[in-house]
Amino acid sequence: MDRQRIDKWLWHARLVRTRKAAATLADGGRVRLNGARIAAASRKVAPGDVVTIAFDPVRVWKVLSFSDRRGSAASARGLYEDLSPKPPAGEPASRREQGSGRPTKRDRRAIDRLTDRDDM
């Protein structure tokens, strides 16, 4: 096998939970293949291609090989090389002081805004 559909590869590499989610990402234009945005889940990937997905944060993988079926997480890690930029070292901005007690309602709303949990 020298090529595989992008949605199948994302699913076999366990980068998304379902193949439908992988197809939705590809059809929605959130996947780039070698820097070019793709518009169809049927686009083929080959070993050496670089796949970028607009998650938060942006994730970048290099395709190393393919699989005929979805295997374990350990075998899935052999399908790609992670090229994603590492987050900056240090403390997160939403860290609270030790011993300051429970957050107030106002604090909780600020934390929710910071972590994009507005729907809760």
PDB file of N, CA, C and O in Angstrom, residues 9-87:
ATOM      1  N   TRP A   9      -6.451   7.353   7.293  1.00  0.00           N
ATOM      2  CA  TRP A   9      -5.160   7.449   7.972  1.00  0.00           C
ATOM      3  C   TRP A   9      -5.300   8.140   9.330  1.00  0.00           C
ATOM      4  O   TRP A   9      -4.718   7.694  10.317  1.00  0.00           O
ATOM      5  N   LEU A  10      -6.063   9.230   9.397  1.00  0.00           N
ATOM      6  CA  LEU A  10      -6.266   9.929  10.669  1.00  0.00           C
ATOM      7  C   LEU A  10      -6.917   9.011  11.699  1.00  0.00           C
ATOM      8  O   LEU A  10      -6.577   9.036  12.881  1.00  0.00           O
ATOM      9  N   TRP A  11      -7.849   8.199  11.244  1.00  0.00           N
ATOM     10  CA  TRP A  11      -8.553   7.283  12.140  1.00  0.00           C
ATOM     11  C   TRP A  11      -7.641   6.144  12.572  1.00  0.00           C
ATOM     12  O   TRP A  11      -7.579   5.799  13.761  1.00  0.00           O
ATOM     13  N   HIS A  12      -6.900   5.545  11.629  1.00  0.00           N
ATOM     14  CA  HIS A  12      -5.994   4.450  11.974  1.00  0.00           C
ATOM     15  C   HIS A  12      -4.871   4.918  12.891  1.00  0.00           C
ATOM     16  O   HIS A  12      -4.415   4.157  13.746  1.00  0.00           O
ATOM     17  N   ALA A  13      -4.416   6.161  12.723  1.00  0.00           N
ATOM     18  CA  ALA A  13      -3.348   6.705  13.564  1.00  0.00           C
ATOM     19  C   ALA A  13      -3.876   7.188  14.913  1.00  0.00           C
ATOM     20  O   ALA A  13      -3.110   7.688  15.730  1.00  0.00           O
ATOM     21  N   ARG A  14      -5.171   7.038  15.136  1.00  0.00           N
ATOM     22  CA  ARG A  14      -5.826   7.424  16.389  1.00  0.00           C
ATOM     23  C   ARG A  14      -5.661   8.904  16.713  1.00  0.00           C
ATOM     24  O   ARG A  14      -5.528   9.301  17.861  1.00  0.00           O
ATOM     25  N   LEU A  15      -5.679   9.741  15.684  1.00  0.00           N
ATOM     26  CA  LEU A  15      -5.603  11.181  15.879  1.00  0.00           C
ATOM     27  C   LEU A  15      -6.997  11.781  16.047  1.00  0.00           C
ATOM     28  O   LEU A  15      -7.131  12.894  16.546  1.00  0.00           O
ATOM     29  N   VAL A  16      -8.010  11.048  15.620  1.00  0.00           N
ATOM     30  CA  VAL A  16      -9.410  11.401  15.852  1.00  0.00           C
ATOM     31  C   VAL A  16     -10.135  10.143  16.323  1.00  0.00           C
ATOM     32  O   VAL A  16      -9.671   9.028  16.091  1.00  0.00           O
ATOM     33  N   ARG A  17     -11.271  10.322  16.969  1.00  0.00           N
ATOM     34  CA  ARG A  17     -11.985   9.180  17.542  1.00  0.00           C
ATOM     35  C   ARG A  17     -12.714   8.332  16.502  1.00  0.00           C
ATOM     36  O   ARG A  17     -12.743   7.121  16.601  1.00  0.00           O
ATOM     37  N   THR A  18     -13.353   8.998  15.535  1.00  0.00           N
ATOM     38  CA  THR A  18     -14.132   8.267  14.549  1.00  0.00           C
ATOM     39  C   THR A  18     -13.722   8.670  13.141  1.00  0.00           C
ATOM     40  O   THR A  18     -13.165   9.746  12.929  1.00  0.00           O
ATOM     41  N   ARG A  19     -14.033   7.797  12.194  1.00  0.00           N
ATOM     42  CA  ARG A  19     -13.716   8.118  10.809  1.00  0.00           C
ATOM     43  C   ARG A  19     -14.613   9.247  10.317  1.00  0.00           C
ATOM     44  O   ARG A  19     -14.200  10.069   9.501  1.00  0.00           O
ATOM     45  N   LYS A  20     -15.816   9.312  10.820  1.00  0.00           N
ATOM     46  CA  LYS A  20     -16.717  10.398  10.446  1.00  0.00           C
ATOM     47  C   LYS A  20     -16.149  11.740  10.918  1.00  0.00           C
ATOM     48  O   LYS A  20     -16.233  12.747  10.208  1.00  0.00           O
ATOM     49  N   ALA A  21     -15.572  11.781  12.108  1.00  0.00           N
ATOM     50  CA  ALA A  21     -14.952  13.015  12.604  1.00  0.00           C
ATOM     51  C   ALA A  21     -13.778  13.417  11.718  1.00  0.00           C
ATOM     52  O   ALA A  21     -13.578  14.599  11.436  1.00  0.00           O
ATOM     53  N   ALA A  22     -13.012  12.427  11.257  1.00  0.00           N
ATOM     54  CA  ALA A  22     -11.892  12.714  10.353  1.00  0.00           C
ATOM     55  C   ALA A  22     -12.403  13.267   9.028  1.00  0.00           C
ATOM     56  O   ALA A  22     -11.842  14.223   8.480  1.00  0.00           O
ATOM     57  N   ALA A  23     -13.474  12.692   8.513  1.00  0.00           N
ATOM     58  CA  ALA A  23     -14.053  13.173   7.253  1.00  0.00           C
ATOM     59  C   ALA A  23     -14.616  14.576   7.419  1.00  0.00           C
ATOM     60  O   ALA A  23     -14.482  15.417   6.519  1.00  0.00           O
ATOM     61  N   THR A  24     -15.219  14.857   8.560  1.00  0.00           N
ATOM     62  CA  THR A  24     -15.762  16.188   8.828  1.00  0.00           C
ATOM     63  C   THR A  24     -14.650  17.227   8.886  1.00  0.00           C
ATOM     64  O   THR A  24     -14.791  18.329   8.354  1.00  0.00           O
ATOM     65  N   LEU A  25     -13.541  16.886   9.523  1.00  0.00           N
ATOM     66  CA  LEU A  25     -12.396  17.801   9.566  1.00  0.00           C
ATOM     67  C   LEU A  25     -11.882  18.094   8.156  1.00  0.00           C
ATOM     68  O   LEU A  25     -11.620  19.240   7.808  1.00  0.00           O
ATOM     69  N   ALA A  26     -11.729  17.045   7.359  1.00  0.00           N
ATOM     70  CA  ALA A  26     -11.195  17.218   6.002  1.00  0.00           C
ATOM     71  C   ALA A  26     -12.169  17.992   5.122  1.00  0.00           C
ATOM     72  O   ALA A  26     -11.761  18.897   4.384  1.00  0.00           O
ATOM     73  N   ASP A  27     -13.446  17.649   5.187  1.00  0.00           N
ATOM     74  CA  ASP A  27     -14.443  18.338   4.364  1.00  0.00           C
ATOM     75  C   ASP A  27     -14.639  19.780   4.794  1.00  0.00           C
ATOM     76  O   ASP A  27     -15.011  20.630   3.991  1.00  0.00           O
ATOM     77  N   GLY A  28     -14.374  20.073   6.060  1.00  0.00           N
ATOM     78  CA  GLY A  28     -14.535  21.424   6.582  1.00  0.00           C
ATOM     79  C   GLY A  28     -13.346  22.325   6.311  1.00  0.00           C
ATOM     80  O   GLY A  28     -13.348  23.494   6.691  1.00  0.00           O
ATOM     81  N   GLY A  29     -12.309  21.816   5.684  1.00  0.00           N
ATOM     82  CA  GLY A  29     -11.155  22.634   5.348  1.00  0.00           C
ATOM     83  C   GLY A  29     -10.206  22.877   6.498  1.00  0.00           C
ATOM     84  O   GLY A  29      -9.396  23.791   6.456  1.00  0.00           O
ATOM     85  N   ARG A  30     -10.259  22.048   7.536  1.00  0.00           N
ATOM     86  CA  ARG A  30      -9.380  22.235   8.693  1.00  0.00           C
ATOM     87  C   ARG A  30      -8.118  21.399   8.613  1.00  0.00           C
ATOM     88  O   ARG A  30      -7.305  21.407   9.523  1.00  0.00           O
ATOM     89  N   VAL A  31      -7.941  20.668   7.508  1.00  0.00           N
ATOM     90  CA  VAL A  31      -6.767  19.813   7.330  1.00  0.00           C
ATOM     91  C   VAL A  31      -5.938  20.352   6.170  1.00  0.00           C
ATOM     92  O   VAL A  31      -6.471  20.706   5.119  1.00  0.00           O
ATOM     93  N   ARG A  32      -4.628  20.418   6.381  1.00  0.00           N
ATOM     94  CA  ARG A  32      -3.695  20.815   5.313  1.00  0.00           C
ATOM     95  C   ARG A  32      -2.765  19.647   5.041  1.00  0.00           C
ATOM     96  O   ARG A  32      -2.335  18.962   5.964  1.00  0.00           O
ATOM     97  N   LEU A  33      -2.478  19.452   3.778  1.00  0.00           N
ATOM     98  CA  LEU A  33      -1.567  18.401   3.351  1.00  0.00           C
ATOM     99  C   LEU A  33      -0.419  19.064   2.620  1.00  0.00           C
ATOM    100  O   LEU A  33      -0.619  19.685   1.578  1.00  0.00           O
ATOM    101  N   ASN A  34       0.781  18.982   3.204  1.00  0.00           N
ATOM    102  CA  ASN A  34       1.973  19.646   2.666  1.00  0.00           C
ATOM    103  C   ASN A  34       1.746  21.139   2.468  1.00  0.00           C
ATOM    104  O   ASN A  34       2.177  21.734   1.485  1.00  0.00           O
ATOM    105  N   GLY A  35       1.024  21.753   3.384  1.00  0.00           N
ATOM    106  CA  GLY A  35       0.801  23.194   3.356  1.00  0.00           C
ATOM    107  C   GLY A  35      -0.415  23.638   2.572  1.00  0.00           C
ATOM    108  O   GLY A  35      -0.847  24.774   2.685  1.00  0.00           O
ATOM    109  N   ALA A  36      -1.006  22.764   1.775  1.00  0.00           N
ATOM    110  CA  ALA A  36      -2.178  23.120   0.969  1.00  0.00           C
ATOM    111  C   ALA A  36      -3.443  22.594   1.640  1.00  0.00           C
ATOM    112  O   ALA A  36      -3.502  21.434   2.057  1.00  0.00           O
ATOM    113  N   ARG A  37      -4.447  23.434   1.733  1.00  0.00           N
ATOM    114  CA  ARG A  37      -5.716  23.048   2.345  1.00  0.00           C
ATOM    115  C   ARG A  37      -6.423  22.032   1.455  1.00  0.00           C
ATOM    116  O   ARG A  37      -6.473  22.198   0.241  1.00  0.00           O
ATOM    117  N   ILE A  38      -6.956  20.984   2.057  1.00  0.00           N
ATOM    118  CA  ILE A  38      -7.696  19.993   1.285  1.00  0.00           C
ATOM    119  C   ILE A  38      -9.177  20.165   1.561  1.00  0.00           C
ATOM    120  O   ILE A  38      -9.570  20.641   2.626  1.00  0.00           O
ATOM    121  N   ALA A  39      -9.991  19.783   0.599  1.00  0.00           N
ATOM    122  CA  ALA A  39     -11.433  19.988   0.726  1.00  0.00           C
ATOM    123  C   ALA A  39     -12.211  18.688   0.677  1.00  0.00           C
ATOM    124  O   ALA A  39     -13.433  18.716   0.710  1.00  0.00           O
ATOM    125  N   ALA A  40     -11.522  17.560   0.598  1.00  0.00           N
ATOM    126  CA  ALA A  40     -12.220  16.283   0.497  1.00  0.00           C
ATOM    127  C   ALA A  40     -11.518  15.230   1.340  1.00  0.00           C
ATOM    128  O   ALA A  40     -10.292  15.179   1.400  1.00  0.00           O
ATOM    129  N   ALA A  41     -12.322  14.378   1.966  1.00  0.00           N
ATOM    130  CA  ALA A  41     -11.779  13.311   2.799  1.00  0.00           C
ATOM    131  C   ALA A  41     -11.157  12.206   1.950  1.00  0.00           C
ATOM    132  O   ALA A  41     -10.427  11.371   2.467  1.00  0.00           O
ATOM    133  N   SER A  42     -11.399  12.219   0.665  1.00  0.00           N
ATOM    134  CA  SER A  42     -10.872  11.175  -0.211  1.00  0.00           C
ATOM    135  C   SER A  42      -9.455  11.472  -0.687  1.00  0.00           C
ATOM    136  O   SER A  42      -8.869  10.665  -1.400  1.00  0.00           O
ATOM    137  N   ARG A  43      -8.882  12.588  -0.287  1.00  0.00           N
ATOM    138  CA  ARG A  43      -7.525  12.948  -0.697  1.00  0.00           C
ATOM    139  C   ARG A  43      -6.532  11.918  -0.175  1.00  0.00           C
ATOM    140  O   ARG A  43      -6.615  11.496   0.973  1.00  0.00           O
ATOM    141  N   LYS A  44      -5.605  11.492  -0.992  1.00  0.00           N
ATOM    142  CA  LYS A  44      -4.649  10.441  -0.637  1.00  0.00           C
ATOM    143  C   LYS A  44      -3.399  11.046  -0.001  1.00  0.00           C
ATOM    144  O   LYS A  44      -2.951  12.116  -0.394  1.00  0.00           O
ATOM    145  N   VAL A  45      -2.863  10.352   1.015  1.00  0.00           N
ATOM    146  CA  VAL A  45      -1.594  10.733   1.630  1.00  0.00           C
ATOM    147  C   VAL A  45      -0.571   9.654   1.322  1.00  0.00           C
ATOM    148  O   VAL A  45      -0.910   8.485   1.140  1.00  0.00           O
ATOM    149  N   ALA A  46       0.686  10.050   1.271  1.00  0.00           N
ATOM    150  CA  ALA A  46       1.785   9.132   1.003  1.00  0.00           C
ATOM    151  C   ALA A  46       2.822   9.288   2.109  1.00  0.00           C
ATOM    152  O   ALA A  46       2.846  10.307   2.807  1.00  0.00           O
ATOM    153  N   PRO A  47       3.687   8.311   2.296  1.00  0.00           N
ATOM    154  CA  PRO A  47       4.744   8.452   3.300  1.00  0.00           C
ATOM    155  C   PRO A  47       5.605   9.676   2.994  1.00  0.00           C
ATOM    156  O   PRO A  47       5.956   9.937   1.850  1.00  0.00           O
ATOM    157  N   GLY A  48       5.906  10.441   4.037  1.00  0.00           N
ATOM    158  CA  GLY A  48       6.689  11.661   3.888  1.00  0.00           C
ATOM    159  C   GLY A  48       5.844  12.912   3.819  1.00  0.00           C
ATOM    160  O   GLY A  48       6.364  14.017   3.949  1.00  0.00           O
ATOM    161  N   ASP A  49       4.523  12.776   3.618  1.00  0.00           N
ATOM    162  CA  ASP A  49       3.633  13.942   3.598  1.00  0.00           C
ATOM    163  C   ASP A  49       3.507  14.526   4.997  1.00  0.00           C
ATOM    164  O   ASP A  49       3.592  13.807   5.997  1.00  0.00           O
ATOM    165  N   VAL A  50       3.266  15.829   5.067  1.00  0.00           N
ATOM    166  CA  VAL A  50       3.071  16.522   6.344  1.00  0.00           C
ATOM    167  C   VAL A  50       1.606  16.919   6.451  1.00  0.00           C
ATOM    168  O   VAL A  50       1.080  17.613   5.580  1.00  0.00           O
ATOM    169  N   VAL A  51       0.955  16.454   7.509  1.00  0.00           N
ATOM    170  CA  VAL A  51      -0.465  16.723   7.748  1.00  0.00           C
ATOM    171  C   VAL A  51      -0.573  17.715   8.900  1.00  0.00           C
ATOM    172  O   VAL A  51      -0.017  17.491   9.973  1.00  0.00           O
ATOM    173  N   THR A  52      -1.308  18.810   8.668  1.00  0.00           N
ATOM    174  CA  THR A  52      -1.530  19.834   9.688  1.00  0.00           C
ATOM    175  C   THR A  52      -3.020  19.936   9.943  1.00  0.00           C
ATOM    176  O   THR A  52      -3.799  20.053   8.995  1.00  0.00           O
ATOM    177  N   ILE A  53      -3.411  19.908  11.212  1.00  0.00           N
ATOM    178  CA  ILE A  53      -4.826  20.032  11.571  1.00  0.00           C
ATOM    179  C   ILE A  53      -4.990  21.228  12.490  1.00  0.00           C
ATOM    180  O   ILE A  53      -4.226  21.418  13.427  1.00  0.00           O
ATOM    181  N   ALA A  54      -6.017  22.024  12.214  1.00  0.00           N
ATOM    182  CA  ALA A  54      -6.274  23.242  12.973  1.00  0.00           C
ATOM    183  C   ALA A  54      -7.051  22.929  14.248  1.00  0.00           C
ATOM    184  O   ALA A  54      -8.177  23.341  14.426  1.00  0.00           O
ATOM    185  N   PHE A  55      -6.430  22.141  15.143  1.00  0.00           N
ATOM    186  CA  PHE A  55      -6.960  21.978  16.488  1.00  0.00           C
ATOM    187  C   PHE A  55      -6.527  23.204  17.273  1.00  0.00           C
ATOM    188  O   PHE A  55      -5.901  24.107  16.739  1.00  0.00           O
ATOM    189  N   ASP A  56      -6.824  23.237  18.556  1.00  0.00           N
ATOM    190  CA  ASP A  56      -6.308  24.301  19.394  1.00  0.00           C
ATOM    191  C   ASP A  56      -5.386  23.666  20.418  1.00  0.00           C
ATOM    192  O   ASP A  56      -5.880  23.046  21.360  1.00  0.00           O
ATOM    193  N   PRO A  57      -4.123  23.694  20.282  1.00  0.00           N
ATOM    194  CA  PRO A  57      -3.266  24.374  19.314  1.00  0.00           C
ATOM    195  C   PRO A  57      -3.143  23.578  18.020  1.00  0.00           C
ATOM    196  O   PRO A  57      -3.534  22.416  17.941  1.00  0.00           O
ATOM    197  N   VAL A  58      -2.544  24.188  17.016  1.00  0.00           N
ATOM    198  CA  VAL A  58      -2.344  23.546  15.721  1.00  0.00           C
ATOM    199  C   VAL A  58      -1.420  22.350  15.899  1.00  0.00           C
ATOM    200  O   VAL A  58      -0.417  22.427  16.601  1.00  0.00           O
ATOM    201  N   ARG A  59      -1.772  21.229  15.288  1.00  0.00           N
ATOM    202  CA  ARG A  59      -0.983  20.001  15.392  1.00  0.00           C
ATOM    203  C   ARG A  59      -0.420  19.633  14.031  1.00  0.00           C
ATOM    204  O   ARG A  59      -1.101  19.766  13.018  1.00  0.00           O
ATOM    205  N   VAL A  60       0.823  19.152  14.000  1.00  0.00           N
ATOM    206  CA  VAL A  60       1.515  18.811  12.756  1.00  0.00           C
ATOM    207  C   VAL A  60       2.105  17.412  12.894  1.00  0.00           C
ATOM    208  O   VAL A  60       2.759  17.107  13.897  1.00  0.00           O
ATOM    209  N   TRP A  61       1.856  16.560  11.876  1.00  0.00           N
ATOM    210  CA  TRP A  61       2.389  15.206  11.869  1.00  0.00           C
ATOM    211  C   TRP A  61       2.998  14.886  10.515  1.00  0.00           C
ATOM    212  O   TRP A  61       2.511  15.342   9.492  1.00  0.00           O
ATOM    213  N   LYS A  62       4.026  14.057  10.525  1.00  0.00           N
ATOM    214  CA  LYS A  62       4.625  13.555   9.290  1.00  0.00           C
ATOM    215  C   LYS A  62       4.201  12.100   9.135  1.00  0.00           C
ATOM    216  O   LYS A  62       4.364  11.295  10.058  1.00  0.00           O
ATOM    217  N   VAL A  63       3.655  11.759   7.973  1.00  0.00           N
ATOM    218  CA  VAL A  63       3.192  10.404   7.700  1.00  0.00           C
ATOM    219  C   VAL A  63       4.410   9.506   7.496  1.00  0.00           C
ATOM    220  O   VAL A  63       5.268   9.793   6.664  1.00  0.00           O
ATOM    221  N   LEU A  64       4.492   8.419   8.279  1.00  0.00           N
ATOM    222  CA  LEU A  64       5.596   7.473   8.143  1.00  0.00           C
ATOM    223  C   LEU A  64       5.164   6.196   7.435  1.00  0.00           C
ATOM    224  O   LEU A  64       5.897   5.671   6.595  1.00  0.00           O
ATOM    225  N   SER A  65       3.973   5.683   7.777  1.00  0.00           N
ATOM    226  CA  SER A  65       3.500   4.442   7.165  1.00  0.00           C
ATOM    227  C   SER A  65       1.985   4.368   7.281  1.00  0.00           C
ATOM    228  O   SER A  65       1.340   5.288   7.772  1.00  0.00           O
ATOM    229  N   PHE A  66       1.434   3.234   6.841  1.00  0.00           N
ATOM    230  CA  PHE A  66      -0.013   3.014   6.858  1.00  0.00           C
ATOM    231  C   PHE A  66      -0.336   1.739   7.607  1.00  0.00           C
ATOM    232  O   PHE A  66       0.547   0.948   7.922  1.00  0.00           O
ATOM    233  N   SER A  67      -1.620   1.537   7.847  1.00  0.00           N
ATOM    234  CA  SER A  67      -2.101   0.334   8.496  1.00  0.00           C
ATOM    235  C   SER A  67      -3.351  -0.132   7.771  1.00  0.00           C
ATOM    236  O   SER A  67      -4.107   0.674   7.218  1.00  0.00           O
ATOM    237  N   ASP A  68      -3.579  -1.449   7.770  1.00  0.00           N
ATOM    238  CA  ASP A  68      -4.785  -2.000   7.153  1.00  0.00           C
ATOM    239  C   ASP A  68      -5.995  -1.890   8.062  1.00  0.00           C
ATOM    240  O   ASP A  68      -7.128  -1.888   7.601  1.00  0.00           O
ATOM    241  N   ARG A  69      -5.731  -1.800   9.367  1.00  0.00           N
ATOM    242  CA  ARG A  69      -6.833  -1.709  10.324  1.00  0.00           C
ATOM    243  C   ARG A  69      -6.412  -0.803  11.477  1.00  0.00           C
ATOM    244  O   ARG A  69      -5.242  -0.488  11.651  1.00  0.00           O
ATOM    245  N   ARG A  70      -7.383  -0.437  12.295  1.00  0.00           N
ATOM    246  CA  ARG A  70      -7.108   0.406  13.450  1.00  0.00           C
ATOM    247  C   ARG A  70      -6.632  -0.475  14.589  1.00  0.00           C
ATOM    248  O   ARG A  70      -7.375  -1.299  15.108  1.00  0.00           O
ATOM    249  N   GLY A  71      -5.397  -0.307  14.986  1.00  0.00           N
ATOM    250  CA  GLY A  71      -4.811  -1.148  16.025  1.00  0.00           C
ATOM    251  C   GLY A  71      -4.706  -0.432  17.351  1.00  0.00           C
ATOM    252  O   GLY A  71      -5.437   0.520  17.645  1.00  0.00           O
ATOM    253  N   SER A  72      -3.766  -0.883  18.151  1.00  0.00           N
ATOM    254  CA  SER A  72      -3.566  -0.311  19.481  1.00  0.00           C
ATOM    255  C   SER A  72      -2.915   1.063  19.372  1.00  0.00           C
ATOM    256  O   SER A  72      -2.398   1.451  18.330  1.00  0.00           O
ATOM    257  N   ALA A  73      -2.903   1.779  20.479  1.00  0.00           N
ATOM    258  CA  ALA A  73      -2.291   3.103  20.511  1.00  0.00           C
ATOM    259  C   ALA A  73      -0.787   3.011  20.269  1.00  0.00           C
ATOM    260  O   ALA A  73      -0.201   3.877  19.617  1.00  0.00           O
ATOM    261  N   ALA A  74      -0.168   1.960  20.760  1.00  0.00           N
ATOM    262  CA  ALA A  74       1.272   1.792  20.557  1.00  0.00           C
ATOM    263  C   ALA A  74       1.599   1.582  19.084  1.00  0.00           C
ATOM    264  O   ALA A  74       2.565   2.152  18.563  1.00  0.00           O
ATOM    265  N   SER A  75       0.803   0.793  18.398  1.00  0.00           N
ATOM    266  CA  SER A  75       1.054   0.583  16.973  1.00  0.00           C
ATOM    267  C   SER A  75       0.692   1.818  16.159  1.00  0.00           C
ATOM    268  O   SER A  75       1.300   2.088  15.119  1.00  0.00           O
ATOM    269  N   ALA A  76      -0.268   2.604  16.628  1.00  0.00           N
ATOM    270  CA  ALA A  76      -0.667   3.826  15.920  1.00  0.00           C
ATOM    271  C   ALA A  76       0.440   4.875  15.968  1.00  0.00           C
ATOM    272  O   ALA A  76       0.614   5.635  15.015  1.00  0.00           O
ATOM    273  N   ARG A  77       1.210   4.913  17.048  1.00  0.00           N
ATOM    274  CA  ARG A  77       2.309   5.883  17.148  1.00  0.00           C
ATOM    275  C   ARG A  77       3.403   5.629  16.126  1.00  0.00           C
ATOM    276  O   ARG A  77       4.191   6.520  15.816  1.00  0.00           O
ATOM    277  N   GLY A  78       3.456   4.428  15.580  1.00  0.00           N
ATOM    278  CA  GLY A  78       4.430   4.112  14.553  1.00  0.00           C
ATOM    279  C   GLY A  78       4.039   4.612  13.172  1.00  0.00           C
ATOM    280  O   GLY A  78       4.831   4.542  12.236  1.00  0.00           O
ATOM    281  N   LEU A  79       2.825   5.126  13.035  1.00  0.00           N
ATOM    282  CA  LEU A  79       2.349   5.593  11.731  1.00  0.00           C
ATOM    283  C   LEU A  79       2.741   7.036  11.445  1.00  0.00           C
ATOM    284  O   LEU A  79       2.627   7.489  10.312  1.00  0.00           O
ATOM    285  N   TYR A  80       3.166   7.768  12.479  1.00  0.00           N
ATOM    286  CA  TYR A  80       3.449   9.193  12.281  1.00  0.00           C
ATOM    287  C   TYR A  80       4.589   9.648  13.182  1.00  0.00           C
ATOM    288  O   TYR A  80       4.962   8.977  14.130  1.00  0.00           O
ATOM    289  N   GLU A  81       5.115  10.817  12.850  1.00  0.00           N
ATOM    290  CA  GLU A  81       6.097  11.505  13.675  1.00  0.00           C
ATOM    291  C   GLU A  81       5.482  12.852  14.041  1.00  0.00           C
ATOM    292  O   GLU A  81       5.032  13.582  13.158  1.00  0.00           O
ATOM    293  N   ASP A  82       5.453  13.180  15.303  1.00  0.00           N
ATOM    294  CA  ASP A  82       4.844  14.428  15.763  1.00  0.00           C
ATOM    295  C   ASP A  82       5.822  15.582  15.559  1.00  0.00           C
ATOM    296  O   ASP A  82       6.904  15.594  16.125  1.00  0.00           O
ATOM    297  N   LEU A  83       5.423  16.553  14.733  1.00  0.00           N
ATOM    298  CA  LEU A  83       6.240  17.732  14.454  1.00  0.00           C
ATOM    299  C   LEU A  83       5.642  18.996  15.070  1.00  0.00           C
ATOM    300  O   LEU A  83       6.078  20.100  14.760  1.00  0.00           O
ATOM    301  N   SER A  84       4.655  18.842  15.937  1.00  0.00           N
ATOM    302  CA  SER A  84       3.959  19.983  16.529  1.00  0.00           C
ATOM    303  C   SER A  84       4.907  20.817  17.374  1.00  0.00           C
ATOM    304  O   SER A  84       5.774  20.275  18.068  1.00  0.00           O
ATOM    305  N   PRO A  85       4.743  22.141  17.329  1.00  0.00           N
ATOM    306  CA  PRO A  85       5.570  22.992  18.185  1.00  0.00           C
ATOM    307  C   PRO A  85       5.226  22.747  19.647  1.00  0.00           C
ATOM    308  O   PRO A  85       4.066  22.567  20.012  1.00  0.00           O
ATOM    309  N   LYS A  86       6.236  22.718  20.480  1.00  0.00           N
ATOM    310  CA  LYS A  86       6.037  22.481  21.910  1.00  0.00           C
ATOM    311  C   LYS A  86       5.510  23.753  22.570  1.00  0.00           C
ATOM    312  O   LYS A  86       5.920  24.857  22.230  1.00  0.00           O
ATOM    313  N   PRO A  87       4.583  23.623  23.545  1.00  0.00           N
ATOM    314  CA  PRO A  87       4.080  24.807  24.244  1.00  0.00           C
ATOM    315  C   PRO A  87       5.194  25.452  25.064  1.00  0.00           C
ATOM    316  O   PRO A  87       6.119  24.762  25.506  1.00  0.00           O
TER     317      PRO A  87
END
